[in-house]
Amino acid sequence: MKKVECILRTGCLEPMISAVEQLDISGLNITQIVGYGSQKGANETQVYRGVEYTIKLKEKFKVEMVVNDEKVDDVVSTIIKVARTNQVGDGKIFIYPIEQAIRIRTGEQGQAAV
Ligand SMILES: Nc1ncnc2c1ncn2[C@@H]1O[C@H](COP(=O)(O)OP(=O)(O)OP(=O)(O)O)[C@@H](O)[C@H]1O
Ligand SMILES: [Mg+2]
């Protein structure tokens, strides 16, 4: 089992959800986040009460899905297909090993619980 975590542009939220639904994913979590990547955030200047300040952090969203190992390649290629614009800031995918999963209702463990 693996957790596929991806950080993507806010604009691709709906297409991403529709695309991963086609892959028969059993669940997912979405979080609104801010962050920056290797460009350290494109510094935008704004003025608040007459004082100029720069905004470094970009709004993104994070999707987390725990899937069985054989699904990982499909999930990753689907994310890339939806999210790639070839411009900086397209996002990142991180893959984590999952030690255990337990479905609370039944007590099932491992792959059966995912
Ligand atoms: N090393 C990292 N660790 C954790 N989060 C990251 C990391 N790199 C990027 N992120 C997150 O992913 C978002 C998008 O990153 P981004 O696509 O700009 O990465 P990048 O390495 O700068 O690639 P690119 O050159 O294509 O812009 C960031 O705003 C940040 O939230
Ligand atoms: Mg970047």
mmCIF file of C-alpha atoms and ligand atoms in Angstrom:
data_model
loop_
_atom_site.group_PDB
_atom_site.id
_atom_site.type_symbol
_atom_site.label_atom_id
_atom_site.label_comp_id
_atom_site.label_asym_id
_atom_site.label_seq_id
_atom_site.Cartn_x
_atom_site.Cartn_y
_atom_site.Cartn_z
ATOM 1 C CA MET A 1 0.000 0.000 0.000
ATOM 2 C CA LYS A 2 1.157 3.495 -0.815
ATOM 3 C CA LYS A 3 -0.018 6.987 -0.130
ATOM 4 C CA VAL A 4 0.070 9.142 -3.246
ATOM 5 C CA GLU A 5 0.175 12.786 -2.237
ATOM 6 C CA CYS A 6 0.072 15.466 -4.872
ATOM 7 C CA ILE A 7 0.223 19.226 -4.679
ATOM 8 C CA LEU A 8 -1.485 20.877 -7.607
ATOM 9 C CA ARG A 9 -2.743 24.162 -8.980
ATOM 10 C CA THR A 10 -6.162 25.156 -7.669
ATOM 11 C CA GLY A 11 -7.495 25.285 -11.254
ATOM 12 C CA CYS A 12 -7.202 21.539 -11.751
ATOM 13 C CA LEU A 13 -9.182 20.483 -8.659
ATOM 14 C CA GLU A 14 -12.419 19.474 -10.425
ATOM 15 C CA PRO A 15 -10.777 17.769 -13.449
ATOM 16 C CA MET A 16 -8.506 15.894 -11.052
ATOM 17 C CA ILE A 17 -11.375 14.562 -8.961
ATOM 18 C CA SER A 18 -13.264 13.438 -12.087
ATOM 19 C CA ALA A 19 -10.160 11.744 -13.489
ATOM 20 C CA VAL A 20 -9.257 9.800 -10.346
ATOM 21 C CA GLU A 21 -12.883 8.712 -9.872
ATOM 22 C CA GLN A 22 -12.485 6.780 -13.149
ATOM 23 C CA LEU A 23 -9.658 4.804 -11.511
ATOM 24 C CA ASP A 24 -11.910 3.360 -8.808
ATOM 25 C CA ILE A 25 -10.064 4.947 -5.908
ATOM 26 C CA SER A 26 -11.697 4.031 -2.602
ATOM 27 C CA GLY A 27 -11.176 7.383 -0.878
ATOM 28 C CA LEU A 28 -9.273 10.628 -0.934
ATOM 29 C CA ASN A 29 -8.561 13.724 1.124
ATOM 30 C CA ILE A 30 -8.241 17.235 -0.195
ATOM 31 C CA THR A 31 -6.632 20.069 1.712
ATOM 32 C CA GLN A 32 -6.200 23.695 0.735
ATOM 33 C CA ILE A 33 -2.620 24.669 1.355
ATOM 34 C CA VAL A 34 -0.109 27.394 0.695
ATOM 35 C CA GLY A 35 3.505 26.766 -0.158
ATOM 36 C CA TYR A 36 6.312 27.424 -2.544
ATOM 37 C CA GLY A 37 8.602 25.415 -4.767
ATOM 38 C CA SER A 38 12.016 25.935 -6.277
ATOM 39 C CA GLN A 39 11.230 29.449 -7.533
ATOM 40 C CA LYS A 40 10.650 30.373 -3.869
ATOM 41 C CA GLY A 41 7.289 31.824 -4.804
ATOM 42 C CA ALA A 42 6.930 34.513 -7.424
ATOM 43 C CA ASN A 43 7.019 37.539 -5.168
ATOM 44 C CA GLU A 44 3.907 39.582 -5.813
ATOM 45 C CA THR A 45 3.774 43.035 -4.311
ATOM 46 C CA GLN A 46 0.621 44.164 -2.519
ATOM 47 C CA VAL A 47 -0.144 47.203 -0.402
ATOM 48 C CA TYR A 48 -1.877 46.971 2.977
ATOM 49 C CA ARG A 49 -2.603 50.204 4.870
ATOM 50 C CA GLY A 50 -0.060 52.037 2.779
ATOM 51 C CA VAL A 51 2.702 49.519 3.414
ATOM 52 C CA GLU A 52 4.080 47.422 0.566
ATOM 53 C CA TYR A 53 4.673 43.760 1.242
ATOM 54 C CA THR A 54 5.394 40.707 -0.874
ATOM 55 C CA ILE A 55 3.352 37.522 -1.046
ATOM 56 C CA LYS A 56 5.600 34.515 -1.278
ATOM 57 C CA LEU A 57 3.158 31.687 -0.674
ATOM 58 C CA LYS A 58 0.978 30.334 -3.467
ATOM 59 C CA GLU A 59 -2.419 28.748 -2.905
ATOM 60 C CA LYS A 60 -2.431 25.107 -3.987
ATOM 61 C CA PHE A 61 -4.400 22.054 -3.061
ATOM 62 C CA LYS A 62 -3.171 18.736 -1.803
ATOM 63 C CA VAL A 63 -4.776 15.401 -2.657
ATOM 64 C CA GLU A 64 -3.931 12.319 -0.618
ATOM 65 C CA MET A 65 -4.982 8.841 -1.710
ATOM 66 C CA VAL A 66 -4.015 5.526 -0.141
ATOM 67 C CA VAL A 67 -4.028 2.853 -2.838
ATOM 68 C CA ASN A 68 -2.860 -0.690 -3.365
ATOM 69 C CA ASP A 69 0.569 -0.967 -4.980
ATOM 70 C CA GLU A 70 -0.743 -2.023 -8.388
ATOM 71 C CA LYS A 71 -2.784 1.203 -8.682
ATOM 72 C CA VAL A 72 0.121 3.591 -8.105
ATOM 73 C CA ASP A 73 1.309 3.853 -11.726
ATOM 74 C CA ASP A 74 -2.197 4.565 -13.026
ATOM 75 C CA VAL A 75 -2.807 7.199 -10.365
ATOM 76 C CA VAL A 76 0.503 8.921 -11.076
ATOM 77 C CA SER A 77 0.038 8.958 -14.842
ATOM 78 C CA THR A 78 -3.518 10.284 -14.476
ATOM 79 C CA ILE A 79 -2.362 13.102 -12.203
ATOM 80 C CA ILE A 80 0.368 14.057 -14.661
ATOM 81 C CA LYS A 81 -2.046 13.976 -17.599
ATOM 82 C CA VAL A 82 -4.480 16.334 -15.856
ATOM 83 C CA ALA A 83 -2.013 18.655 -14.134
ATOM 84 C CA ARG A 84 0.821 19.186 -16.609
ATOM 85 C CA THR A 85 0.800 22.537 -18.396
ATOM 86 C CA ASN A 86 4.588 22.618 -18.913
ATOM 87 C CA GLN A 87 4.756 25.890 -16.973
ATOM 88 C CA VAL A 88 6.565 26.314 -13.668
ATOM 89 C CA GLY A 89 4.295 25.562 -10.719
ATOM 90 C CA ASP A 90 2.566 22.476 -12.143
ATOM 91 C CA GLY A 91 3.060 20.763 -8.782
ATOM 92 C CA LYS A 92 4.596 17.634 -7.304
ATOM 93 C CA ILE A 93 3.751 14.063 -6.460
ATOM 94 C CA PHE A 94 5.155 12.329 -3.385
ATOM 95 C CA ILE A 95 4.718 8.590 -2.729
ATOM 96 C CA TYR A 96 4.913 7.169 0.788
ATOM 97 C CA PRO A 97 4.879 3.561 1.963
ATOM 98 C CA ILE A 98 1.893 2.728 4.179
ATOM 99 C CA GLU A 99 2.578 0.283 6.953
ATOM 100 C CA GLN A 100 -0.966 -0.646 7.807
ATOM 101 C CA ALA A 101 -4.581 0.253 7.099
ATOM 102 C CA ILE A 102 -7.537 -0.751 9.234
ATOM 103 C CA ARG A 103 -11.231 -0.397 8.406
ATOM 104 C CA ILE A 104 -12.697 0.522 11.751
ATOM 105 C CA ARG A 105 -16.191 -0.886 11.089
ATOM 106 C CA THR A 106 -15.052 -4.424 10.309
ATOM 107 C CA GLY A 107 -11.537 -4.636 11.695
ATOM 108 C CA GLU A 108 -10.232 -5.651 8.241
ATOM 109 C CA GLN A 109 -6.560 -4.925 7.820
ATOM 110 C CA GLY A 110 -4.080 -4.380 5.006
ATOM 111 C CA GLN A 111 -5.171 -4.341 1.368
ATOM 112 C CA ALA A 112 -8.693 -5.441 2.285
ATOM 113 C CA ALA A 113 -9.080 -2.284 4.357
ATOM 114 C CA VAL A 114 -8.020 0.048 1.555
HETATM 115 N N1 LIG B 1 10.343 19.862 -1.923
HETATM 116 C C1 LIG B 1 9.068 20.135 -1.626
HETATM 117 N N2 LIG B 1 8.569 19.718 -0.454
HETATM 118 C C2 LIG B 1 7.275 19.974 -0.144
HETATM 119 N N3 LIG B 1 6.428 20.632 -0.923
HETATM 120 C C3 LIG B 1 6.899 21.064 -2.113
HETATM 121 C C4 LIG B 1 8.232 20.834 -2.523
HETATM 122 N N4 LIG B 1 8.398 21.385 -3.745
HETATM 123 C C5 LIG B 1 7.230 21.916 -4.076
HETATM 124 N N5 LIG B 1 6.321 21.741 -3.091
HETATM 125 C C6 LIG B 1 4.941 22.174 -3.081
HETATM 126 O O1 LIG B 1 4.443 22.048 -4.406
HETATM 127 C C7 LIG B 1 3.978 23.298 -4.907
HETATM 128 C C8 LIG B 1 4.282 23.388 -6.380
HETATM 129 O O2 LIG B 1 5.666 23.245 -6.566
HETATM 130 P P1 LIG B 1 6.282 23.545 -7.984
HETATM 131 O O3 LIG B 1 5.484 22.847 -9.011
HETATM 132 O O4 LIG B 1 6.446 25.030 -8.140
HETATM 133 O O5 LIG B 1 7.696 22.817 -7.804
HETATM 134 P P2 LIG B 1 9.064 23.231 -8.472
HETATM 135 O O6 LIG B 1 10.110 22.324 -7.949
HETATM 136 O O7 LIG B 1 9.288 24.705 -8.272
HETATM 137 O O8 LIG B 1 8.840 22.875 -10.015
HETATM 138 P P3 LIG B 1 8.688 23.913 -11.252
HETATM 139 O O9 LIG B 1 10.097 24.320 -11.588
HETATM 140 O O10 LIG B 1 8.006 23.125 -12.316
HETATM 141 O O11 LIG B 1 7.867 25.076 -10.765
HETATM 142 C C9 LIG B 1 4.674 24.330 -4.039
HETATM 143 O O12 LIG B 1 3.927 25.531 -3.999
HETATM 144 C C10 LIG B 1 4.734 23.635 -2.696
HETATM 145 O O13 LIG B 1 3.477 23.759 -2.059
HETATM 146 MG MG MG B 2 8.001 26.137 -8.946
#
